[in-house]
Amino acid sequence: MSYKKASTNVEANIEPLVETLVSDNVTKKRSLLWSLFLVLGNVITGVGLVVTFVNSAEKMNGIKYVPFLLYSTTIVCTFVFLIIALIWARDQMKLHLWKWYLFMGSLQGFGAIFYQYGDPFVSGILQSLLSSVVLPATYFGVRMFLRDQTFNLAMNAGCFIVVGGIILGVSPPFFETDRTDGKSTVAGVILYILGVIFSGACLDIVQQKIFSEPYNCNIWAQAFIINGITIIPSFLTIFLNMLPPFGGESFSQILQNQKDSFLCFTQTKPLPENCYPGAPWWVICFVFFFVSNFLFQSALIKDESAVFQCIAFALVTPVASLSFAIQFFGGERVTWYVIVSLVVVFFGAILYRYGSWLIERKESDDLVPLENHYINDTSETVWESS
């Protein structure tokens, strides 16, 4: 007499679980590769954005060119985003989110104005350093308004170290004269920081909000609508130059400025005052890097978080800063305090990421391991004689 034991349901219970775990593992690997791609794209386009922004303003140097640089680049970027949205997001505009779009467009618009008017009074190296303000600003904004993210000691310390590094690099130039009109760089630094806070930190936080449930906003759609709204404040800067702090020009002078800006962009000889050869190429490259970086940042915020995107952008700071030391990109002098501040900022960003990794590992460890899972075994044992 021999007996054979047949199990009918154990394998049926185990196989779906194994398939799920294998599928999850593949998904995680793909997600990791996608995140690395987004980070790399964010860094490359971020460096290009900072470098082309500074050099386009150098080639069209002066307050009178600021409105043209703002509204012309905004119109072109909006047109590019429109084409992308019509191809990939025609049915996902979600116009019922118009209040969010209007708010985000205002942040983007006023942030761009602060950026552009602060640019003539801040060196390229200092601008790349000031861009790091986005990390602590986003950190505090997320803690105050979203309150759905956990922070530990390493993350808190990392943000404060970044702030300290920025102060170290920014403070000495406060006592230097500006390179364009002899004024202190304090006003330029303040304007640039406001630009980082408005169109950097605040916009990132709101994007994280609308990309999540229940809004699930489409990346391409929001890019087109937000930049479309930005056209309005960018055109208003034409009249901003009539105010005394920005030149106090007459209406006829403003019209002449727009003419000079167009002649400078088209490189019509003789070139207007403070217009230099190569201006259109820097502006075109800026548009390309702006569009690319905006999409990479939005995708990284949607897939990760606003703070994680800021950590990735922190990698832009040292690369962009050192790029300005190259003669082709400006040949600026790299001082000892800038180098030290870059190291401090980079260390703070790494420490913050380490703290974030500790939280992720803890959440992973809190999951019940597979061997502790209870499998509902309703199998029956069948004895057969042969």
mmCIF file of C-alpha atoms in Angstrom:
data_model
loop_
_atom_site.group_PDB
_atom_site.id
_atom_site.type_symbol
_atom_site.label_atom_id
_atom_site.label_comp_id
_atom_site.label_asym_id
_atom_site.label_seq_id
_atom_site.Cartn_x
_atom_site.Cartn_y
_atom_site.Cartn_z
ATOM 1 C CA MET A 1 0.000 0.000 0.000
ATOM 2 C CA SER A 2 1.454 3.452 -0.972
ATOM 3 C CA TYR A 3 -0.017 6.837 -0.468
ATOM 4 C CA LYS A 4 0.255 10.121 -2.454
ATOM 5 C CA LYS A 5 -0.422 13.525 -0.854
ATOM 6 C CA ALA A 6 -1.968 16.084 -3.201
ATOM 7 C CA SER A 7 -2.272 19.761 -2.277
ATOM 8 C CA THR A 8 -4.824 21.673 -4.262
ATOM 9 C CA ASN A 9 -4.711 25.278 -3.022
ATOM 10 C CA VAL A 10 -1.323 26.125 -1.482
ATOM 11 C CA GLU A 11 0.341 26.678 -4.835
ATOM 12 C CA ALA A 12 -2.664 28.648 -6.009
ATOM 13 C CA ASN A 13 -2.192 30.981 -3.028
ATOM 14 C CA ILE A 14 1.591 31.325 -3.331
ATOM 15 C CA GLU A 15 1.944 31.850 -7.072
ATOM 16 C CA PRO A 16 -0.023 35.149 -7.284
ATOM 17 C CA LEU A 17 1.937 36.469 -4.295
ATOM 18 C CA VAL A 18 5.274 35.580 -5.904
ATOM 19 C CA GLU A 19 4.187 37.117 -9.190
ATOM 20 C CA THR A 20 3.183 40.301 -7.378
ATOM 21 C CA LEU A 21 6.532 40.541 -5.581
ATOM 22 C CA VAL A 22 8.475 39.978 -8.805
ATOM 23 C CA SER A 23 6.331 42.555 -10.574
ATOM 24 C CA ASP A 24 6.842 45.063 -7.758
ATOM 25 C CA ASN A 25 10.596 44.481 -7.871
ATOM 26 C CA VAL A 26 10.714 45.151 -11.618
ATOM 27 C CA THR A 27 8.561 48.235 -11.159
ATOM 28 C CA LYS A 28 10.879 49.558 -8.441
ATOM 29 C CA LYS A 29 13.912 49.076 -10.680
ATOM 30 C CA ARG A 30 12.204 50.881 -13.533
ATOM 31 C CA SER A 31 11.101 53.612 -11.137
ATOM 32 C CA LEU A 32 14.684 54.001 -9.884
ATOM 33 C CA LEU A 33 16.045 54.280 -13.422
ATOM 34 C CA TRP A 34 13.320 56.799 -14.283
ATOM 35 C CA SER A 35 14.155 58.859 -11.181
ATOM 36 C CA LEU A 36 17.871 58.817 -12.059
ATOM 37 C CA PHE A 37 16.999 59.940 -15.581
ATOM 38 C CA LEU A 38 14.880 62.803 -14.227
ATOM 39 C CA VAL A 39 17.607 63.863 -11.774
ATOM 40 C CA LEU A 40 20.265 63.814 -14.498
ATOM 41 C CA GLY A 41 17.995 65.757 -16.860
ATOM 42 C CA ASN A 42 17.182 68.223 -14.091
ATOM 43 C CA VAL A 43 20.880 68.855 -13.403
ATOM 44 C CA ILE A 44 21.964 69.185 -17.054
ATOM 45 C CA THR A 45 19.106 71.482 -18.049
ATOM 46 C CA GLY A 46 19.455 73.384 -14.761
ATOM 47 C CA VAL A 47 23.098 74.202 -15.446
ATOM 48 C CA GLY A 48 22.205 75.207 -18.990
ATOM 49 C CA LEU A 49 19.350 77.369 -17.719
ATOM 50 C CA VAL A 50 21.500 79.291 -15.227
ATOM 51 C CA VAL A 51 24.395 79.797 -17.647
ATOM 52 C CA THR A 52 22.246 80.889 -20.619
ATOM 53 C CA PHE A 53 20.078 83.144 -18.426
ATOM 54 C CA VAL A 54 23.104 85.082 -17.188
ATOM 55 C CA ASN A 55 24.822 85.288 -20.570
ATOM 56 C CA SER A 56 21.698 86.309 -22.497
ATOM 57 C CA ALA A 57 21.307 89.215 -20.074
ATOM 58 C CA GLU A 58 25.017 90.025 -20.492
ATOM 59 C CA LYS A 59 24.695 90.184 -24.278
ATOM 60 C CA MET A 60 21.600 92.378 -23.974
ATOM 61 C CA ASN A 61 22.894 94.303 -20.994
ATOM 62 C CA GLY A 62 20.788 96.900 -19.224
ATOM 63 C CA ILE A 63 17.406 97.555 -17.672
ATOM 64 C CA LYS A 64 15.943 98.656 -20.999
ATOM 65 C CA TYR A 65 16.284 95.130 -22.420
ATOM 66 C CA VAL A 66 14.618 93.390 -19.472
ATOM 67 C CA PRO A 67 10.955 93.657 -20.663
ATOM 68 C CA PHE A 68 11.825 92.296 -24.127
ATOM 69 C CA LEU A 69 13.753 89.368 -22.635
ATOM 70 C CA LEU A 70 10.780 88.599 -20.400
ATOM 71 C CA TYR A 71 7.843 88.759 -22.802
ATOM 72 C CA SER A 72 9.633 87.419 -25.898
ATOM 73 C CA THR A 73 10.973 84.302 -24.177
ATOM 74 C CA THR A 74 7.670 83.742 -22.350
ATOM 75 C CA ILE A 75 5.678 83.882 -25.607
ATOM 76 C CA VAL A 76 8.008 81.416 -27.346
ATOM 77 C CA CYS A 77 8.027 79.038 -24.357
ATOM 78 C CA THR A 78 4.228 79.153 -24.152
ATOM 79 C CA PHE A 79 3.955 78.338 -27.862
ATOM 80 C CA VAL A 80 6.266 75.327 -27.415
ATOM 81 C CA PHE A 81 4.256 74.139 -24.408
ATOM 82 C CA LEU A 82 1.040 74.577 -26.418
ATOM 83 C CA ILE A 83 2.305 72.253 -29.150
ATOM 84 C CA ILE A 84 3.350 69.662 -26.552
ATOM 85 C CA ALA A 85 0.007 69.935 -24.736
ATOM 86 C CA LEU A 86 -1.995 69.531 -27.969
ATOM 87 C CA ILE A 87 -0.079 66.353 -28.762
ATOM 88 C CA TRP A 88 -0.047 64.673 -25.343
ATOM 89 C CA ALA A 89 -2.663 66.403 -23.197
ATOM 90 C CA ARG A 90 -5.429 67.682 -25.441
ATOM 91 C CA ASP A 91 -8.164 66.127 -23.285
ATOM 92 C CA GLN A 92 -6.478 66.724 -19.922
ATOM 93 C CA MET A 93 -6.469 70.505 -19.556
ATOM 94 C CA LYS A 94 -8.741 70.338 -16.485
ATOM 95 C CA LEU A 95 -9.829 73.949 -16.742
ATOM 96 C CA HIS A 96 -11.832 73.607 -13.515
ATOM 97 C CA LEU A 97 -8.449 74.068 -11.784
ATOM 98 C CA TRP A 98 -8.307 77.617 -13.107
ATOM 99 C CA LYS A 99 -7.801 79.098 -9.608
ATOM 100 C CA TRP A 100 -4.703 76.964 -9.129
ATOM 101 C CA TYR A 101 -3.462 77.816 -12.635
ATOM 102 C CA LEU A 102 -3.957 81.532 -12.014
ATOM 103 C CA PHE A 103 -2.096 81.338 -8.716
ATOM 104 C CA MET A 104 0.773 79.353 -10.228
ATOM 105 C CA GLY A 105 0.974 81.630 -13.257
ATOM 106 C CA SER A 106 1.227 84.637 -10.947
ATOM 107 C CA LEU A 107 4.030 82.980 -8.981
ATOM 108 C CA GLN A 108 5.880 82.130 -12.179
ATOM 109 C CA GLY A 109 5.350 85.592 -13.660
ATOM 110 C CA PHE A 110 6.404 87.672 -10.679
ATOM 111 C CA GLY A 111 9.264 85.294 -9.964
ATOM 112 C CA ALA A 112 10.551 85.821 -13.518
ATOM 113 C CA ILE A 113 10.330 89.600 -13.044
ATOM 114 C CA PHE A 114 12.364 89.425 -9.830
ATOM 115 C CA TYR A 115 14.900 87.181 -11.547
ATOM 116 C CA GLN A 116 15.308 89.411 -14.587
ATOM 117 C CA TYR A 117 15.571 92.711 -12.728
ATOM 118 C CA GLY A 118 17.958 91.242 -10.167
ATOM 119 C CA ASP A 119 20.225 89.707 -12.813
ATOM 120 C CA PRO A 120 22.174 92.877 -13.806
ATOM 121 C CA PHE A 121 23.201 93.356 -10.179
ATOM 122 C CA VAL A 122 24.295 89.826 -9.285
ATOM 123 C CA SER A 123 27.266 87.924 -10.693
ATOM 124 C CA GLY A 124 26.754 84.567 -12.382
ATOM 125 C CA ILE A 125 28.545 82.626 -9.648
ATOM 126 C CA LEU A 126 26.469 84.342 -6.972
ATOM 127 C CA GLN A 127 23.259 83.620 -8.917
ATOM 128 C CA SER A 128 23.989 79.910 -9.051
ATOM 129 C CA LEU A 129 24.671 79.972 -5.321
ATOM 130 C CA LEU A 130 21.494 81.887 -4.545
ATOM 131 C CA SER A 131 19.520 79.270 -6.471
ATOM 132 C CA SER A 132 20.180 76.950 -3.513
ATOM 133 C CA VAL A 133 17.732 79.055 -1.486
ATOM 134 C CA VAL A 134 15.023 76.940 -3.117
ATOM 135 C CA LEU A 135 15.839 73.942 -0.867
ATOM 136 C CA PRO A 136 15.328 75.556 2.567
ATOM 137 C CA ALA A 137 12.457 77.684 1.233
ATOM 138 C CA THR A 138 10.648 74.614 -0.094
ATOM 139 C CA TYR A 139 11.452 72.705 3.088
ATOM 140 C CA PHE A 140 9.810 75.320 5.310
ATOM 141 C CA GLY A 141 6.930 75.752 2.870
ATOM 142 C CA VAL A 142 6.136 72.030 2.833
ATOM 143 C CA ARG A 143 6.261 71.913 6.635
ATOM 144 C CA MET A 144 3.922 74.889 6.930
ATOM 145 C CA PHE A 145 1.365 74.208 4.203
ATOM 146 C CA LEU A 146 1.360 70.563 3.138
ATOM 147 C CA ARG A 147 2.251 68.866 6.428
ATOM 148 C CA ASP A 148 2.139 65.429 4.831
ATOM 149 C CA GLN A 149 5.860 64.717 4.846
ATOM 150 C CA THR A 150 8.034 63.378 7.680
ATOM 151 C CA PHE A 151 11.288 65.134 8.580
ATOM 152 C CA ASN A 152 14.079 63.920 10.865
ATOM 153 C CA LEU A 153 17.142 65.502 12.480
ATOM 154 C CA ALA A 154 19.403 64.928 9.463
ATOM 155 C CA MET A 155 16.915 66.585 7.107
ATOM 156 C CA ASN A 156 16.438 69.545 9.451
ATOM 157 C CA ALA A 157 20.194 69.949 9.910
ATOM 158 C CA GLY A 158 20.777 69.648 6.158
ATOM 159 C CA CYS A 159 18.450 72.548 5.407
ATOM 160 C CA PHE A 160 20.030 74.807 8.021
ATOM 161 C CA ILE A 161 23.502 73.931 6.722
ATOM 162 C CA VAL A 162 22.391 74.940 3.217
ATOM 163 C CA VAL A 163 21.161 78.266 4.600
ATOM 164 C CA GLY A 164 24.487 78.769 6.382
ATOM 165 C CA GLY A 165 26.415 78.006 3.203
ATOM 166 C CA ILE A 166 24.350 80.509 1.232
ATOM 167 C CA ILE A 167 24.901 83.228 3.842
ATOM 168 C CA LEU A 168 28.642 82.528 3.742
ATOM 169 C CA GLY A 169 28.761 82.992 -0.014
ATOM 170 C CA VAL A 170 26.376 85.941 -0.197
ATOM 171 C CA SER A 171 27.556 88.142 2.686
ATOM 172 C CA PRO A 172 30.980 89.334 1.370
ATOM 173 C CA PRO A 173 29.621 90.718 -1.946
ATOM 174 C CA PHE A 174 27.219 92.908 0.029
ATOM 175 C CA PHE A 175 30.172 95.197 0.655
ATOM 176 C CA GLU A 176 31.262 95.304 -2.986
ATOM 177 C CA THR A 177 30.043 97.723 -5.651
ATOM 178 C CA ASP A 178 27.851 96.498 -8.460
ATOM 179 C CA ARG A 179 29.475 95.732 -11.788
ATOM 180 C CA THR A 180 26.998 97.796 -13.846
ATOM 181 C CA ASP A 181 26.103 101.095 -12.209
ATOM 182 C CA GLY A 182 28.043 101.385 -8.954
ATOM 183 C CA LYS A 183 25.113 100.451 -6.700
ATOM 184 C CA SER A 184 25.344 97.933 -3.889
ATOM 185 C CA THR A 185 24.527 94.305 -4.773
ATOM 186 C CA VAL A 186 22.121 94.067 -1.823
ATOM 187 C CA ALA A 187 19.101 95.068 -3.956
ATOM 188 C CA GLY A 188 20.029 92.618 -6.691
ATOM 189 C CA VAL A 189 20.492 89.759 -4.227
ATOM 190 C CA ILE A 190 17.136 90.477 -2.588
ATOM 191 C CA LEU A 191 15.364 90.556 -5.955
ATOM 192 C CA TYR A 192 17.008 87.305 -7.024
ATOM 193 C CA ILE A 193 16.099 85.564 -3.766
ATOM 194 C CA LEU A 194 12.487 86.693 -4.211
ATOM 195 C CA GLY A 195 12.586 85.184 -7.696
ATOM 196 C CA VAL A 196 13.814 81.873 -6.264
ATOM 197 C CA ILE A 197 11.097 81.887 -3.592
ATOM 198 C CA PHE A 198 8.228 82.806 -5.944
ATOM 199 C CA SER A 199 8.922 80.801 -9.097
ATOM 200 C CA GLY A 200 11.032 78.191 -7.339
ATOM 201 C CA ALA A 201 9.910 77.157 -3.869
ATOM 202 C CA CYS A 202 6.293 78.381 -3.909
ATOM 203 C CA LEU A 203 5.620 77.058 -7.407
ATOM 204 C CA ASP A 204 7.167 73.674 -6.519
ATOM 205 C CA ILE A 205 4.959 73.348 -3.441
ATOM 206 C CA VAL A 206 1.777 74.166 -5.365
ATOM 207 C CA GLN A 207 2.781 71.760 -8.146
ATOM 208 C CA GLN A 208 3.191 68.959 -5.604
ATOM 209 C CA LYS A 209 -0.321 69.752 -4.423
ATOM 210 C CA ILE A 210 -2.040 69.665 -7.819
ATOM 211 C CA PHE A 211 -0.104 66.640 -9.096
ATOM 212 C CA SER A 212 -1.461 64.506 -6.252
ATOM 213 C CA GLU A 213 -4.963 63.306 -5.398
ATOM 214 C CA PRO A 214 -7.662 64.455 -5.988
ATOM 215 C CA TYR A 215 -6.409 66.860 -8.693
ATOM 216 C CA ASN A 216 -3.989 64.662 -10.700
ATOM 217 C CA CYS A 217 -3.051 67.557 -12.952
ATOM 218 C CA ASN A 218 -1.298 66.747 -16.225
ATOM 219 C CA ILE A 219 2.324 67.967 -16.539
ATOM 220 C CA TRP A 220 2.033 69.181 -20.128
ATOM 221 C CA ALA A 221 -1.285 70.931 -19.593
ATOM 222 C CA GLN A 222 -0.150 72.870 -16.536
ATOM 223 C CA ALA A 223 3.096 73.876 -18.287
ATOM 224 C CA PHE A 224 1.172 75.495 -21.162
ATOM 225 C CA ILE A 225 -1.501 77.200 -19.038
ATOM 226 C CA ILE A 226 0.894 78.508 -16.373
ATOM 227 C CA ASN A 227 3.330 80.008 -18.862
ATOM 228 C CA GLY A 228 0.433 81.414 -20.878
ATOM 229 C CA ILE A 229 -0.753 83.316 -17.815
ATOM 230 C CA THR A 230 2.832 84.532 -17.257
ATOM 231 C CA ILE A 231 2.692 86.504 -20.515
ATOM 232 C CA ILE A 232 0.501 89.148 -18.846
ATOM 233 C CA PRO A 233 2.894 90.255 -16.057
ATOM 234 C CA SER A 234 5.869 89.986 -18.440
ATOM 235 C CA PHE A 235 4.261 92.558 -20.769
ATOM 236 C CA LEU A 236 3.483 94.855 -17.836
ATOM 237 C CA THR A 237 7.212 95.206 -17.157
ATOM 238 C CA ILE A 238 7.343 97.547 -20.166
ATOM 239 C CA PHE A 239 5.662 100.187 -17.997
ATOM 240 C CA LEU A 240 7.697 99.223 -14.941
ATOM 241 C CA ASN A 241 10.655 101.051 -16.461
ATOM 242 C CA MET A 242 8.705 104.299 -16.125
ATOM 243 C CA LEU A 243 9.177 104.124 -12.346
ATOM 244 C CA PRO A 244 12.196 106.005 -10.896
ATOM 245 C CA PRO A 245 13.914 102.908 -9.390
ATOM 246 C CA PHE A 246 13.938 101.289 -12.849
ATOM 247 C CA GLY A 247 15.022 104.257 -14.927
ATOM 248 C CA GLY A 248 12.063 106.653 -14.842
ATOM 249 C CA GLU A 249 11.819 106.619 -18.631
ATOM 250 C CA SER A 250 9.134 108.307 -20.701
ATOM 251 C CA PHE A 251 6.671 106.385 -22.844
ATOM 252 C CA SER A 252 8.525 107.357 -26.027
ATOM 253 C CA GLN A 253 11.774 106.066 -24.507
ATOM 254 C CA ILE A 254 10.083 102.781 -23.639
ATOM 255 C CA LEU A 255 8.935 102.359 -27.238
ATOM 256 C CA GLN A 256 12.473 103.105 -28.413
ATOM 257 C CA ASN A 257 13.768 100.483 -25.965
ATOM 258 C CA GLN A 258 11.537 97.842 -27.536
ATOM 259 C CA LYS A 259 12.822 98.826 -30.975
ATOM 260 C CA ASP A 260 16.428 98.629 -29.773
ATOM 261 C CA SER A 261 15.729 95.248 -28.190
ATOM 262 C CA PHE A 262 14.402 93.877 -31.465
ATOM 263 C CA LEU A 263 17.368 95.305 -33.398
ATOM 264 C CA CYS A 264 19.723 93.758 -30.869
ATOM 265 C CA PHE A 265 18.050 90.360 -31.090
ATOM 266 C CA THR A 266 18.204 90.421 -34.900
ATOM 267 C CA GLN A 267 21.798 91.759 -34.713
ATOM 268 C CA THR A 268 20.980 94.659 -37.019
ATOM 269 C CA LYS A 269 24.010 96.886 -37.621
ATOM 270 C CA PRO A 270 24.884 99.196 -36.061
ATOM 271 C CA LEU A 271 24.086 97.410 -32.825
ATOM 272 C CA PRO A 272 22.251 99.448 -30.158
ATOM 273 C CA GLU A 273 23.996 100.523 -26.986
ATOM 274 C CA ASN A 274 25.020 97.673 -24.620
ATOM 275 C CA CYS A 275 24.125 95.082 -27.251
ATOM 276 C CA TYR A 276 26.793 92.526 -28.107
ATOM 277 C CA PRO A 277 27.310 89.908 -30.837
ATOM 278 C CA GLY A 278 25.856 86.487 -30.100
ATOM 279 C CA ALA A 279 22.823 87.777 -28.177
ATOM 280 C CA PRO A 280 20.144 85.836 -30.137
ATOM 281 C CA TRP A 281 21.921 82.491 -29.721
ATOM 282 C CA TRP A 282 22.096 82.854 -25.954
ATOM 283 C CA VAL A 283 18.395 83.811 -25.826
ATOM 284 C CA ILE A 284 17.388 80.851 -28.026
ATOM 285 C CA CYS A 285 19.468 78.474 -25.889
ATOM 286 C CA PHE A 286 17.821 79.923 -22.784
ATOM 287 C CA VAL A 287 14.373 79.152 -24.191
ATOM 288 C CA PHE A 288 15.418 75.572 -24.947
ATOM 289 C CA PHE A 289 16.825 74.984 -21.453
ATOM 290 C CA PHE A 290 13.868 76.724 -19.782
ATOM 291 C CA VAL A 291 11.339 74.477 -21.528
ATOM 292 C CA SER A 292 13.408 71.356 -20.842
ATOM 293 C CA ASN A 293 14.112 72.207 -17.217
ATOM 294 C CA PHE A 294 10.497 73.159 -16.497
ATOM 295 C CA LEU A 295 9.309 69.782 -17.758
ATOM 296 C CA PHE A 296 12.041 67.841 -15.921
ATOM 297 C CA GLN A 297 11.276 69.673 -12.676
ATOM 298 C CA SER A 298 7.534 69.096 -13.026
ATOM 299 C CA ALA A 299 8.051 65.386 -13.727
ATOM 300 C CA LEU A 300 10.396 65.024 -10.748
ATOM 301 C CA ILE A 301 7.916 66.778 -8.439
ATOM 302 C CA LYS A 302 5.064 64.600 -9.712
ATOM 303 C CA ASP A 303 6.987 61.319 -9.310
ATOM 304 C CA GLU A 304 8.905 62.218 -6.130
ATOM 305 C CA SER A 305 8.271 65.456 -4.217
ATOM 306 C CA ALA A 306 8.986 69.178 -4.298
ATOM 307 C CA VAL A 307 11.785 68.851 -1.738
ATOM 308 C CA PHE A 308 13.414 65.974 -3.632
ATOM 309 C CA GLN A 309 13.406 68.105 -6.777
ATOM 310 C CA CYS A 310 15.191 70.849 -4.834
ATOM 311 C CA ILE A 311 17.810 68.347 -3.683
ATOM 312 C CA ALA A 312 18.437 67.394 -7.298
ATOM 313 C CA PHE A 313 18.664 71.060 -8.255
ATOM 314 C CA ALA A 314 21.223 71.604 -5.479
ATOM 315 C CA LEU A 315 23.628 69.598 -7.652
ATOM 316 C CA VAL A 316 23.321 72.385 -10.229
ATOM 317 C CA THR A 317 24.937 74.936 -7.900
ATOM 318 C CA PRO A 318 28.563 73.716 -7.904
ATOM 319 C CA VAL A 319 28.590 72.834 -11.610
ATOM 320 C CA ALA A 320 27.037 76.137 -12.715
ATOM 321 C CA SER A 321 29.264 78.165 -10.389
ATOM 322 C CA LEU A 322 32.443 76.624 -11.736
ATOM 323 C CA SER A 323 31.154 77.030 -15.298
ATOM 324 C CA PHE A 324 31.182 80.808 -14.895
ATOM 325 C CA ALA A 325 34.920 80.651 -14.194
ATOM 326 C CA ILE A 326 35.392 79.454 -17.807
ATOM 327 C CA GLN A 327 36.214 82.364 -20.102
ATOM 328 C CA PHE A 328 33.521 81.421 -22.652
ATOM 329 C CA PHE A 329 30.797 81.653 -19.990
ATOM 330 C CA GLY A 330 32.031 84.892 -18.433
ATOM 331 C CA GLY A 331 35.447 84.212 -16.914
ATOM 332 C CA GLU A 332 34.365 85.340 -13.439
ATOM 333 C CA ARG A 333 36.746 85.131 -10.506
ATOM 334 C CA VAL A 334 35.988 82.315 -8.070
ATOM 335 C CA THR A 335 36.721 83.546 -4.545
ATOM 336 C CA TRP A 336 37.661 81.392 -1.571
ATOM 337 C CA TYR A 337 34.389 82.067 0.244
ATOM 338 C CA VAL A 338 32.363 80.980 -2.798
ATOM 339 C CA ILE A 339 34.266 77.697 -2.950
ATOM 340 C CA VAL A 340 33.766 77.079 0.775
ATOM 341 C CA SER A 341 30.070 77.978 0.555
ATOM 342 C CA LEU A 342 29.602 75.607 -2.394
ATOM 343 C CA VAL A 343 31.110 72.764 -0.370
ATOM 344 C CA VAL A 344 28.877 73.609 2.608
ATOM 345 C CA VAL A 345 25.739 73.800 0.439
ATOM 346 C CA PHE A 346 26.561 70.495 -1.255
ATOM 347 C CA PHE A 347 27.189 68.830 2.118
ATOM 348 C CA GLY A 348 23.874 70.135 3.448
ATOM 349 C CA ALA A 349 22.011 68.769 0.426
ATOM 350 C CA ILE A 350 23.669 65.352 0.809
ATOM 351 C CA LEU A 351 22.864 65.305 4.541
ATOM 352 C CA TYR A 352 19.233 66.116 3.781
ATOM 353 C CA ARG A 353 19.076 63.275 1.247
ATOM 354 C CA TYR A 354 20.640 60.923 3.786
ATOM 355 C CA GLY A 355 17.936 61.823 6.295
ATOM 356 C CA SER A 356 15.290 61.190 3.651
ATOM 357 C CA TRP A 357 16.868 57.789 2.925
ATOM 358 C CA LEU A 358 16.723 56.878 6.648
ATOM 359 C CA ILE A 359 12.982 57.527 6.676
ATOM 360 C CA GLU A 360 12.501 55.452 3.527
ATOM 361 C CA ARG A 361 14.479 52.568 5.057
ATOM 362 C CA LYS A 362 12.488 52.735 8.285
ATOM 363 C CA GLU A 363 9.212 52.633 6.373
ATOM 364 C CA SER A 364 10.522 49.655 4.422
ATOM 365 C CA ASP A 365 11.577 47.840 7.599
ATOM 366 C CA ASP A 366 8.152 48.406 9.102
ATOM 367 C CA LEU A 367 6.584 46.299 6.354
ATOM 368 C CA VAL A 368 5.767 42.721 7.342
ATOM 369 C CA PRO A 369 8.293 40.380 5.724
ATOM 370 C CA LEU A 370 7.101 37.705 3.338
ATOM 371 C CA GLU A 371 7.883 34.801 5.666
ATOM 372 C CA ASN A 372 5.590 36.296 8.294
ATOM 373 C CA HIS A 373 2.659 36.580 5.915
ATOM 374 C CA TYR A 374 -0.175 34.219 6.697
ATOM 375 C CA ILE A 375 -1.262 32.196 3.725
ATOM 376 C CA ASN A 376 -4.820 31.064 3.854
ATOM 377 C CA ASP A 377 -4.319 27.389 3.223
ATOM 378 C CA THR A 378 -7.622 25.744 2.514
ATOM 379 C CA SER A 379 -5.936 22.798 0.862
ATOM 380 C CA GLU A 380 -7.270 19.351 1.317
ATOM 381 C CA THR A 381 -5.182 16.226 1.702
ATOM 382 C CA VAL A 382 -6.260 13.408 -0.494
ATOM 383 C CA TRP A 383 -5.096 9.841 0.173
ATOM 384 C CA GLU A 384 -5.117 7.497 -2.683
ATOM 385 C CA SER A 385 -4.207 3.881 -2.546
ATOM 386 C CA SER A 386 -2.445 2.107 -5.320
#
